[in-house]
Coordinates of C-alpha atoms in Angstrom, one line a residue:
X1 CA -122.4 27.0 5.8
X2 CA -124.4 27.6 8.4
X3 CA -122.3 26.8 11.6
X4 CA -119.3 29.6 11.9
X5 CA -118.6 28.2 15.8
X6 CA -114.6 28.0 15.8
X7 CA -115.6 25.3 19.0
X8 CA -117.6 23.1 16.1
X9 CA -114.5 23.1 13.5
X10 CA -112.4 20.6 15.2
X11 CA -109.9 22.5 16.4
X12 CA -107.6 22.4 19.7
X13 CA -108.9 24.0 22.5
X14 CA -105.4 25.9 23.1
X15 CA -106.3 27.7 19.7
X16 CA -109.9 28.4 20.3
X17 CA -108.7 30.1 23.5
X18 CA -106.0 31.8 21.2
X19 CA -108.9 32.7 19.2
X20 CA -111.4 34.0 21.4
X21 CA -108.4 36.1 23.1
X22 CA -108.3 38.1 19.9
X23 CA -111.8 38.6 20.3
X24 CA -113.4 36.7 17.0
X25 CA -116.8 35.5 17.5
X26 CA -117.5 33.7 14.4
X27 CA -115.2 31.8 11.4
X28 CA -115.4 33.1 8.1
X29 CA -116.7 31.0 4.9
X30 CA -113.7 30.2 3.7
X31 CA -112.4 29.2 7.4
X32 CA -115.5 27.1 8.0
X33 CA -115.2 25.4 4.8
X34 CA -111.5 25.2 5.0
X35 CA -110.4 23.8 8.7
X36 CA -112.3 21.0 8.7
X37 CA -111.0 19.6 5.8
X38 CA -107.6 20.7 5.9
X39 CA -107.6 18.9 9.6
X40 CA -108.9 15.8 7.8
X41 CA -106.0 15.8 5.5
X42 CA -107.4 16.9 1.9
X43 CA -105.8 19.2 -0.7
X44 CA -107.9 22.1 -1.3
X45 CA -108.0 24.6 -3.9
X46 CA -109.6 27.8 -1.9
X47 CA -110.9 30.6 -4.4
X48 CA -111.3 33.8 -2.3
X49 CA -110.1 37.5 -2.4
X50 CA -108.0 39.1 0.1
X51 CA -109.4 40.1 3.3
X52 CA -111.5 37.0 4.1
X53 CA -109.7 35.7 6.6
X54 CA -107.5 33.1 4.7
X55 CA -104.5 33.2 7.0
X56 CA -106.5 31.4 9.8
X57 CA -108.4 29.1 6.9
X58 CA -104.8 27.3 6.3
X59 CA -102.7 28.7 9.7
X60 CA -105.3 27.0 12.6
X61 CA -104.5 23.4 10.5
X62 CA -101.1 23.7 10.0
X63 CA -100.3 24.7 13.4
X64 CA -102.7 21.6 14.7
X65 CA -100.4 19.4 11.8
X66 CA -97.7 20.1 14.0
X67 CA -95.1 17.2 15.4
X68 CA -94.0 18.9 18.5
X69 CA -91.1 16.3 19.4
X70 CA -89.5 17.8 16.3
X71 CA -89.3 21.5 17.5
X72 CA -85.8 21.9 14.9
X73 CA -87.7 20.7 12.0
X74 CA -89.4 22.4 9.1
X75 CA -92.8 20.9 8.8
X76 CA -95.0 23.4 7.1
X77 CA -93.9 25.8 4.1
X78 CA -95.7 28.5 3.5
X79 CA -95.6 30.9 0.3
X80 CA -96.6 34.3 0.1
X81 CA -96.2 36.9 -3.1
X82 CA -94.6 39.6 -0.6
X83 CA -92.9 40.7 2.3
X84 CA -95.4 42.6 3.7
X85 CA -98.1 39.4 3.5
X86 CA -95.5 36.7 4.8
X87 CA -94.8 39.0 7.7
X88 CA -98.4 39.7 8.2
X89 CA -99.1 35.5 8.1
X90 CA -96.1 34.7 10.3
X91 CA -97.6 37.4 12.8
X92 CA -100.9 36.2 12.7
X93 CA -100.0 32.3 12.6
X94 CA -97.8 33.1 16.1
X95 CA -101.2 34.7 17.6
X96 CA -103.0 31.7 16.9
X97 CA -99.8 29.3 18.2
X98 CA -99.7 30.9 21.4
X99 CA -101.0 28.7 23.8
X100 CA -99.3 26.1 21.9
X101 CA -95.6 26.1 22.9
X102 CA -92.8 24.7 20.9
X103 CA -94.5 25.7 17.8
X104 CA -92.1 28.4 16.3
X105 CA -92.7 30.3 13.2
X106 CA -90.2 32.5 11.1
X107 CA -91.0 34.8 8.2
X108 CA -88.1 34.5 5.3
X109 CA -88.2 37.0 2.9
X110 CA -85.8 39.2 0.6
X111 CA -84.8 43.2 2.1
X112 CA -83.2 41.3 5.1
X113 CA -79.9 40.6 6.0
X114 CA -79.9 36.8 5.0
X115 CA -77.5 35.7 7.9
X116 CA -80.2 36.3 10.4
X117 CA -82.9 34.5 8.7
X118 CA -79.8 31.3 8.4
X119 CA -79.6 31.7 12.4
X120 CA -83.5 31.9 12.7
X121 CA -83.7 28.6 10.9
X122 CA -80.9 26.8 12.1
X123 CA -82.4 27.2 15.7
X124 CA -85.4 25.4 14.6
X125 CA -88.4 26.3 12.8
X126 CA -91.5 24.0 12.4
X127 CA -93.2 26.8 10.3
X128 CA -92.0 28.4 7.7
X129 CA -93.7 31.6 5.8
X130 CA -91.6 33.1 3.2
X131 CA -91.5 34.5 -0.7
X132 CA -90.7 32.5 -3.1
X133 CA -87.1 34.0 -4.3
X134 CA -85.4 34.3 -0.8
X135 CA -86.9 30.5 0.0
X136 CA -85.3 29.6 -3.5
X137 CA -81.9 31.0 -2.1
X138 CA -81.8 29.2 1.0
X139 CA -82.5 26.1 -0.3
X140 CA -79.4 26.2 -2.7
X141 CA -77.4 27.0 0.5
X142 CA -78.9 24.1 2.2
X143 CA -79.4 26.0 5.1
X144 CA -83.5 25.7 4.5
X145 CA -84.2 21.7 4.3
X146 CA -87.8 20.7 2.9
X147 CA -87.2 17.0 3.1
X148 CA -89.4 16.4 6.2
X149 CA -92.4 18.7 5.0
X150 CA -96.0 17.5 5.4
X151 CA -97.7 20.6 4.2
X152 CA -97.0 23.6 1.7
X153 CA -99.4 26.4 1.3
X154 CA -99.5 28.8 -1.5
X155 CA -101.3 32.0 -0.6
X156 CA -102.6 34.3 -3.5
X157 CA -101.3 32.0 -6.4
X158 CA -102.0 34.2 -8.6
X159 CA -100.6 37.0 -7.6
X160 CA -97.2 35.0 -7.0
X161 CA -98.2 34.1 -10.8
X162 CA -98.0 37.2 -12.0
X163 CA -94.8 38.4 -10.2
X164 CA -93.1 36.0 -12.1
X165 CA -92.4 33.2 -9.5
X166 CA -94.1 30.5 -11.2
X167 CA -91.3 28.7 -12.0
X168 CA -89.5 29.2 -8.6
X169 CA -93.0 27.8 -7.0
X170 CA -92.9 24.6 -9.5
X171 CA -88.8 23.9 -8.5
X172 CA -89.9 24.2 -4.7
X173 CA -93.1 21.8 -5.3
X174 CA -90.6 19.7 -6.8
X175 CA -88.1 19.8 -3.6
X176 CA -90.4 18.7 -1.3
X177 CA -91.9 15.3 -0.2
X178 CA -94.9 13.3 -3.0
X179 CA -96.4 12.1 0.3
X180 CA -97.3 15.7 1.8
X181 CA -100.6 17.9 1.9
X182 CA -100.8 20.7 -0.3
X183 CA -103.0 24.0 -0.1
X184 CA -103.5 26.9 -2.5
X185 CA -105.4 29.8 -2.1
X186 CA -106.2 32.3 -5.3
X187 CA -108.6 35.3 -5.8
X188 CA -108.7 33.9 -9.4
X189 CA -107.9 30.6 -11.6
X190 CA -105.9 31.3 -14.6
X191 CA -104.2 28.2 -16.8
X192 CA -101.3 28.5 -15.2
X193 CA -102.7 28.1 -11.9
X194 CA -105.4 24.9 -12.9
X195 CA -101.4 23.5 -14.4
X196 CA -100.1 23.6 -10.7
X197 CA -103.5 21.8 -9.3
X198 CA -103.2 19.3 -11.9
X199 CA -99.4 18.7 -11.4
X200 CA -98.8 18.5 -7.1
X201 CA -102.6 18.5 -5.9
X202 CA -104.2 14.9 -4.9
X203 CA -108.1 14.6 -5.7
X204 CA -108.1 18.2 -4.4
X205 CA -111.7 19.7 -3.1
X206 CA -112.5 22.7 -5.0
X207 CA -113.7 25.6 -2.7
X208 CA -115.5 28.6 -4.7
X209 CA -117.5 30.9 -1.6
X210 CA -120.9 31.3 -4.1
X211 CA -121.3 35.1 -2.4
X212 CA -125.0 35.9 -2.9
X213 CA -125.3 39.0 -4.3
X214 CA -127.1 41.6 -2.2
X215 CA -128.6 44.9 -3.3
X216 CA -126.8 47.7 -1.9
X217 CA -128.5 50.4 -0.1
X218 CA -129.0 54.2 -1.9
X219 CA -125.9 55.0 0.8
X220 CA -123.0 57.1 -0.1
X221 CA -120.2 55.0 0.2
X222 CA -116.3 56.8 1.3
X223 CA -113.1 55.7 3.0
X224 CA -110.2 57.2 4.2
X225 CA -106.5 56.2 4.3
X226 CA -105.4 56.1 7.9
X227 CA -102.4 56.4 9.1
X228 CA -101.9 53.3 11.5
X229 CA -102.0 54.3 15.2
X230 CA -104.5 57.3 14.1
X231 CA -108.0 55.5 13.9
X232 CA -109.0 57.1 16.7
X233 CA -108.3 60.0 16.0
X234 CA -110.0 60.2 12.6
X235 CA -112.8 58.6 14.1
X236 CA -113.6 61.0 16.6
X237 CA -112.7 63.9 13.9
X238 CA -115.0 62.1 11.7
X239 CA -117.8 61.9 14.2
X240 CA -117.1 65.8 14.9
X241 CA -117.6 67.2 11.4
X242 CA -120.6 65.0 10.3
X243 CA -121.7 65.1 13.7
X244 CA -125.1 62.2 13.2
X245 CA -127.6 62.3 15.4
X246 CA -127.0 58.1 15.5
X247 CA -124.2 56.2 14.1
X248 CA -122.7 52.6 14.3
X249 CA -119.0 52.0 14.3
X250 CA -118.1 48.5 13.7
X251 CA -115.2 46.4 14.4
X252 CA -113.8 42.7 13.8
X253 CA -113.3 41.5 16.9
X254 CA -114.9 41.9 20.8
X255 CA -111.6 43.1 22.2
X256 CA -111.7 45.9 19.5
X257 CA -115.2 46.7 20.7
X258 CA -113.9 47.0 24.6
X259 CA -111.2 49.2 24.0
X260 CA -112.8 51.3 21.7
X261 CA -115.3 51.9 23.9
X262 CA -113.3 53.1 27.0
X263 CA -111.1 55.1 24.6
X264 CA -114.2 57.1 22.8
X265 CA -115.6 57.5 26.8
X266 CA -112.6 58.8 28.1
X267 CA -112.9 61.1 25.4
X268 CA -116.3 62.3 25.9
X269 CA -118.3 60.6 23.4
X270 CA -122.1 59.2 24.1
X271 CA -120.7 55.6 22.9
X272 CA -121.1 52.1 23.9
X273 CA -120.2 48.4 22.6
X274 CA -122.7 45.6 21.6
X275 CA -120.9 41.7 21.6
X276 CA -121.1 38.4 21.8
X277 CA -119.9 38.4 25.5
X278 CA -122.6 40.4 26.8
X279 CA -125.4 39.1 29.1
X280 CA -128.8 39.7 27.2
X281 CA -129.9 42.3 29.8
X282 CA -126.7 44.0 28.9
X283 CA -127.1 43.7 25.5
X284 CA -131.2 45.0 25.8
X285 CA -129.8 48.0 28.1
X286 CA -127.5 49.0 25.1
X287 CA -129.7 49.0 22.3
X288 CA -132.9 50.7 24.0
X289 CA -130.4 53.9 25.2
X290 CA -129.4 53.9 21.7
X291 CA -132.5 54.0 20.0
X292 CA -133.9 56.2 22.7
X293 CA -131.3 58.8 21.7
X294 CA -129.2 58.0 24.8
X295 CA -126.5 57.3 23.2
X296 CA -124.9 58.7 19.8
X297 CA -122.8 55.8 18.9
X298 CA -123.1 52.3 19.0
X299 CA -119.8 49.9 18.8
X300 CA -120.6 46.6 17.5
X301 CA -119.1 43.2 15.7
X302 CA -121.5 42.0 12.6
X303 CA -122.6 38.9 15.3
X304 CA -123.9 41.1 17.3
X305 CA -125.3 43.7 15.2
X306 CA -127.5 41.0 13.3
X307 CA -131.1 41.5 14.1
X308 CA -131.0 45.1 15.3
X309 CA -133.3 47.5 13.7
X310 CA -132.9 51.2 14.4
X311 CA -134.4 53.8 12.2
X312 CA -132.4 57.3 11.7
X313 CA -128.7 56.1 11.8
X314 CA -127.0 58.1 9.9
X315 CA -123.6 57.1 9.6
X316 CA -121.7 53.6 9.6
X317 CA -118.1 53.7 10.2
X318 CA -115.9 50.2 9.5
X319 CA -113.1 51.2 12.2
X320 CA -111.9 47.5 10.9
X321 CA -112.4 46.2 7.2
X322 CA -114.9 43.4 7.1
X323 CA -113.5 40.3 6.3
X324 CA -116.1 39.1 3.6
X325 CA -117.9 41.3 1.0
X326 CA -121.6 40.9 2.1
X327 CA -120.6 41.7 6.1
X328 CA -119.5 45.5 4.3
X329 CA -123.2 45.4 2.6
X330 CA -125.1 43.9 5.8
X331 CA -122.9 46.8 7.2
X332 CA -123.7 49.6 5.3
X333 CA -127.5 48.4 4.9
X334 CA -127.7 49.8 8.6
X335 CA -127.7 53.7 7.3
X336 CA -129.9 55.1 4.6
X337 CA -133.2 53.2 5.4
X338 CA -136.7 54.5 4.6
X339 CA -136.0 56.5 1.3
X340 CA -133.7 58.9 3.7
X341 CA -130.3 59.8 3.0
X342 CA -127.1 57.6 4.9
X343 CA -123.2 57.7 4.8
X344 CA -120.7 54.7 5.3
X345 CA -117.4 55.2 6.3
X346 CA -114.6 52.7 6.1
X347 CA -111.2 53.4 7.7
X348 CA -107.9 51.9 5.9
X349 CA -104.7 51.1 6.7
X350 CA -102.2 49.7 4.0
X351 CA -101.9 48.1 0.9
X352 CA -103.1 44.9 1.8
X353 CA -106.2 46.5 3.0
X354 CA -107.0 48.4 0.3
X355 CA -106.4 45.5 -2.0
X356 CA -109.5 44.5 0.5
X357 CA -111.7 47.5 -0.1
X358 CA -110.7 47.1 -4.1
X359 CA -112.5 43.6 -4.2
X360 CA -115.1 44.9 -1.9
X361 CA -116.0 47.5 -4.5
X362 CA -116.1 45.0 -7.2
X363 CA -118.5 43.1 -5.4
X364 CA -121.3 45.9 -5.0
X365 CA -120.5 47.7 -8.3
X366 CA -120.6 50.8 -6.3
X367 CA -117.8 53.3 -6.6
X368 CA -116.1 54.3 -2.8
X369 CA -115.1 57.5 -2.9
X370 CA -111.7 58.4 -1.0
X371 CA -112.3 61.1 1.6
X372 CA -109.7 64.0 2.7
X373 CA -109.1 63.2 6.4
X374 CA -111.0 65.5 8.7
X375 CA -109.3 68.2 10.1
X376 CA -110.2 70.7 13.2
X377 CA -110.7 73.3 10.5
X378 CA -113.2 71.1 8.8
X379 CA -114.9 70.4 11.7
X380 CA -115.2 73.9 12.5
X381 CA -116.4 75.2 9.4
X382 CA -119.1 72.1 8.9
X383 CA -120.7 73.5 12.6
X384 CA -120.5 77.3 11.2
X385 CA -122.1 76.3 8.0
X386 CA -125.3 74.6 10.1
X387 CA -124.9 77.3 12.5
X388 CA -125.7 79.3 9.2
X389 CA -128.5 77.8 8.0
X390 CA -130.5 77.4 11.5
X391 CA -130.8 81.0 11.2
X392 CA -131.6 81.3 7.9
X393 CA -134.4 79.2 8.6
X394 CA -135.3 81.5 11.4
X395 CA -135.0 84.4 9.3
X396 CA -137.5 83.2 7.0
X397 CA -139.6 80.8 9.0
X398 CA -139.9 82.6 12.8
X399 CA -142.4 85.6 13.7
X400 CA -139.6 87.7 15.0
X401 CA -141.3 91.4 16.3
X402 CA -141.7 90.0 19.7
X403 CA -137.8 90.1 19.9
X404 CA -137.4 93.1 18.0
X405 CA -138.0 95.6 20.5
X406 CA -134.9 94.0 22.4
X407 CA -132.9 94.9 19.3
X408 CA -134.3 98.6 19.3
X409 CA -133.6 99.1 22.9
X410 CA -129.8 98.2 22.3
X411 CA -129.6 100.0 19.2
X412 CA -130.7 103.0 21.4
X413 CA -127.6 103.1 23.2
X414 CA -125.5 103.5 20.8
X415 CA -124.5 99.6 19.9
X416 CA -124.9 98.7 16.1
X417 CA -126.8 95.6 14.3
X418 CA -124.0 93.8 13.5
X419 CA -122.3 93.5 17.2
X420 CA -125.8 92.6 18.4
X421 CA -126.5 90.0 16.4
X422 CA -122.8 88.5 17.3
X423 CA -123.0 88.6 21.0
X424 CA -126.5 86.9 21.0
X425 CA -124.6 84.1 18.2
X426 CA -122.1 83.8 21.2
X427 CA -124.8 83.5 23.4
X428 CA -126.7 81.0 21.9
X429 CA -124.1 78.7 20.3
X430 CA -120.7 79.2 22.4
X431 CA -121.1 75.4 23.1
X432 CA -122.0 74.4 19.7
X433 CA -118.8 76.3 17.7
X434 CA -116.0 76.6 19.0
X435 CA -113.8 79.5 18.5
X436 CA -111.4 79.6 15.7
X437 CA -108.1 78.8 16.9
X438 CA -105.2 76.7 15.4
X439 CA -105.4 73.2 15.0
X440 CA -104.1 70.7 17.9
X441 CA -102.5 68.1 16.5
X442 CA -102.3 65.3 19.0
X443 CA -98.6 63.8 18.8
X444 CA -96.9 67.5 19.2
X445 CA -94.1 67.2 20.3
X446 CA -93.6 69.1 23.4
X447 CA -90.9 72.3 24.2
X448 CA -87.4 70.3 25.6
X449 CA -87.1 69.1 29.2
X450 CA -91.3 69.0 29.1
X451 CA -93.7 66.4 28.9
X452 CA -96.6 66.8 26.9
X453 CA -100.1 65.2 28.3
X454 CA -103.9 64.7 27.3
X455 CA -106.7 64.8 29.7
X456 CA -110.2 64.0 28.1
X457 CA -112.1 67.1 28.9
X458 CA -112.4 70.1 26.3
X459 CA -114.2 72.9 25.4
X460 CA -117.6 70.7 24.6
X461 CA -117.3 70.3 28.4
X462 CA -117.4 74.2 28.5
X463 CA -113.9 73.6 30.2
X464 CA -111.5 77.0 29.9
X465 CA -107.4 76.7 30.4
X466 CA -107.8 78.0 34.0
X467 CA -110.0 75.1 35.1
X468 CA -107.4 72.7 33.6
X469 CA -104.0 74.7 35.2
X470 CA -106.2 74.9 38.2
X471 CA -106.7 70.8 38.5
X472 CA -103.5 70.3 37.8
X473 CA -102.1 72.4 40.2
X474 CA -104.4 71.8 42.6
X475 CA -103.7 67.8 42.5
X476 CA -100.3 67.7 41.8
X477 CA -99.0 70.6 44.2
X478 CA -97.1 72.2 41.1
X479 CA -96.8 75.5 41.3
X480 CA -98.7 77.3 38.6
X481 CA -95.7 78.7 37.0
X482 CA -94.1 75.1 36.4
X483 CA -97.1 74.1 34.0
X484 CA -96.3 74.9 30.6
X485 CA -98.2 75.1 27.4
X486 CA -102.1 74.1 27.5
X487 CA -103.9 73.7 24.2
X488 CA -107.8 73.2 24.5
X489 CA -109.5 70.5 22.1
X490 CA -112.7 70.2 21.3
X491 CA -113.2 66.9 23.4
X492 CA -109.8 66.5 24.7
X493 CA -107.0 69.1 25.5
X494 CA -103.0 69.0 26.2
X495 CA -101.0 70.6 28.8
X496 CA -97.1 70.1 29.8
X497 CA -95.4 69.6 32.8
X498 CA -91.6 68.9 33.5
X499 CA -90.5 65.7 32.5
X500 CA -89.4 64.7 35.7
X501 CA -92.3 65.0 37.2
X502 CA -95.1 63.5 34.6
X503 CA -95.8 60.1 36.2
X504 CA -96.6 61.8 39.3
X505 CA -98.7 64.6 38.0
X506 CA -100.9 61.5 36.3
X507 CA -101.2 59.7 39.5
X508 CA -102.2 62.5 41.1
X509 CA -104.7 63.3 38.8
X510 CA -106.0 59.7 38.7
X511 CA -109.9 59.9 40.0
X512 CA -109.7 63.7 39.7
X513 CA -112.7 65.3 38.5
X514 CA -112.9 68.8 36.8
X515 CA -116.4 70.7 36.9
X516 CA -118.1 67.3 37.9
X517 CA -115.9 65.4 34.8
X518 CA -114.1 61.8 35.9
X519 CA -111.0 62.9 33.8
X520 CA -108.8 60.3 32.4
X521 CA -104.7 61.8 32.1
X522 CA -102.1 59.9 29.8
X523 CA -99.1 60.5 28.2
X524 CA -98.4 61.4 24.8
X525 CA -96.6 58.4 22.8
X526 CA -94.1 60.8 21.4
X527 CA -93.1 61.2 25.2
X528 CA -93.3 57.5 25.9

């Protein structure tokens, strides 16, 4: 389909603001193919795998389907397999329904205390997303009424199928009004499933997205498992140990490309963000610095990353998990170009996404390996190791007597070979390793009655402690003895203050600038 405009699918233009808030540019496939004929009233049977954006293909429609005069009555039922996808729908849904008010929308599912989900629906509930069991159980209390429904979505059939719910899903088909519109999503179509169309579908329109099959570049393909609030962090750490000269970090949605950007400045990286949004001057500025080696890393959704054509990156990184298979190879197809060598990242978080990365991989019939997450460690010894071999290659490749008679004359007083050769290492690449030292983790928790803060300069800065206790002290009139524990990163470091006196000390250093650095102060979310 060629138009992905949300503005051309129909919709309300309280949920294409919704939409644009969360920073998508662009619908899906399926959500293109979907809305508009959900809006118009059809059944659909929608085959597509996790991770393509189905939750907006069926949530933008039901929220439009909406009677809001009846804010206390159920008028959309929606079925997930699990907890963890009806609370991930119901969250989504309510992003969507937010400039829509009156539209109210309550997950139901087993593991909670049922007497809370009874008040939840007794004070009104237009939407309902919920598993199958628990929906089963509040129907036989008659707490959960499906008499007024006018649409019922089942999300990943099949997977519902084989947890065993197929007969719960048939006695709740059964339950709920002839005259209603019903949508089912499934990554595949077993008998079972075709049974269910056949039975409570009318004429429904079959949606299979015909992917086109795209060669996959000669790229080494890995992903890590990230903890969630960390992607930053293993980004940066990521960046650190490969260290490419170029690289390209993609994310979903525009917002994600704003704050990533300020976040990877404030910590010191060469990085900026390519969208949708931006004026084309803007957008021209961006991509000259970055192919002029002005900038290391480029931040971009796939809109805006369509068209560009940059020899020498070496690195993508998905910071978000594409929501359809070919964006990951259009992705990837960035690195690796020219018969040279290219790695692709991609950063996940969950079960659900790595259900995504699972059908991904099935796609390009290319195996992605999981990766260890980086650690400071890593990073130092990956720097050693090219440290290493840049003078091995000088070793073998330089004419080296004009420097030897430097070597003589220190030898001559008494210092030996090996203590030369590792004060001119320090002289030559003190800004390139750093010294071994143990790892900073960043959500330490800091000694009692302290707070514990981060400040985004580091040694890469060539910043030392004393510059850092001397900013501090300096801004916030603490006296030096008052500042506690300071642990130098690599691009960021960490110092503690007393409690009582941390929002101060970060308004003071707000605009404060140490050896010519704008510094950025925040503190840790352990301390929040």
């Amino acid at each position: 389909m060629e138009n992905r405009q949300f503005s051309q699918l129909g919709i309300s233009e309280e949920i294409q603001r919704a939409v644009s808030e969360m920073g998508f540019e662009e619908a899906t496939a399926i959500q293109a193919l979907s809305i508009p004929l959900i809006l118009g009233g059809r059944d659909i049977i929608g085959q597509s795998q996790t991770g393509t954006g189905k939750t907006a293909a069926f949530g933008i429609p039901a929220i439009e389907s909406i009677d809001i005069k009846r804010p206390f009555t159920t008028q959309v039922l929606i079925l997930c397999p699990t907890r963890e996808l009806a609370v991930q729908a119901c969250d989504e849904i309510r992003k969507f329904a937010k400039y829509k008010p009156g539209i109210k929308t309550v997950p139901i599912y087993g593991g909670q205390p049922i007497d809370r989900q009874i008040k939840l629906l007794r004070a009104g509930a237009p939407i309902v997303v919920g598993t199958p069991g628990r929906i089963m159980d509040l129907m036989r209390r008659k707490v959960l009424k499906l008499q007024n429904i006018k649409m019922i979505v089942l999300d990943e059939a099949d997977e519902m199928l084989n947890m065993g719910f197929i007969e719960d899903i048939e006695t709740i088909l059964m339950d709920v009004p002839e005259e209603r519109q019903t949508i089912l999503f499934s990554a595949t179509m077993p008998p079972a499933i075709i049974g269910i169309t056949k039975r409570f579908q009318t004429n429904p329109e079959m949606l299979k997205l015909s992917h086109q099959q795209l060669t996959v570049p000669t790229t080494d393909q890995y992903y890590f498992e990230v903890p969630r609030g960390k992607k930053i962090d293993v980004l940066c750490n990521a960046l650190d140990m490969y260290n490419p000269h170029r690289s390209i970090v993609f994310c979903n949605t525009k917002k994600q490309v704003d704050e990533l950007q300020s976040e990877m400045q404030t910590r010191g990286y060469m990085a900026a963000g390519l969208h949708g949004d931006m004026k084309q001057t803007a957008r021209t500025q961006v991509l000259n610095a970055f192919k002029a080696g002005k900038l290391e890393v480029l931040l971009a959704t796939d809109v805006a990353a369509r068209g560009i054509d940059v020899e020498d990156v070496e690195a993508v990184f998905n910071f978000d998990i594409p929501q359809d298979e070919e964006y990951y190879v259009h992705r990837i197809g960035r690195t690796g170009r020219a018969g040279k060598s290219g790695q692709a990242f991609t950063f996940v978080a969950g079960r659900a996404q790595l259900q995504a990365l699972q059908e991904i991989q099935r796609f390009t019939g290319k195996k992605i390996v999981c990766k260890p997450l980086p650690t400071n460690a890593d990073i130092n010894e990956s720097r050693q190791n090219k440290m290493v071999q840049e003078i091995k290659n000088s070793l073998e490749g330089g004419d080296l007597s004009q420097y030897a008679p430097i070597v003589s004359l220190l030898m001559d007083e008494d210092y030996n070979s090996l203590d030369i050769a590792a004060a001119l290492i320090k002289i030559v690449f003190k800004d390139k390793v750093p010294a071994p030292q143990a790892e900073v983790v960043e959500d330490s928790y800091a000694e009692e009655g302290m707070a514990r803060l981060r400040v985004n300069v580091g040694r890469y800065h060539n910043i030392s402690v004393n510059h850092i206790l001397g900013a501090v002290a300096g801004q916030s009139g603490l006296p030096g003895k008052a500042i506690g524990k300071i642990d130098l990163g690599e691009k960021y470091s960490f110092f503690e203050v007393p409690k009582s006196e941390a929002q101060a000390v970060i308004k003071s250093m707000t605009g404060c600038k140490i050896r010519g650095i704008p510094t950025k102060t925040v503190l840790m979310e352990s301390e929040a």
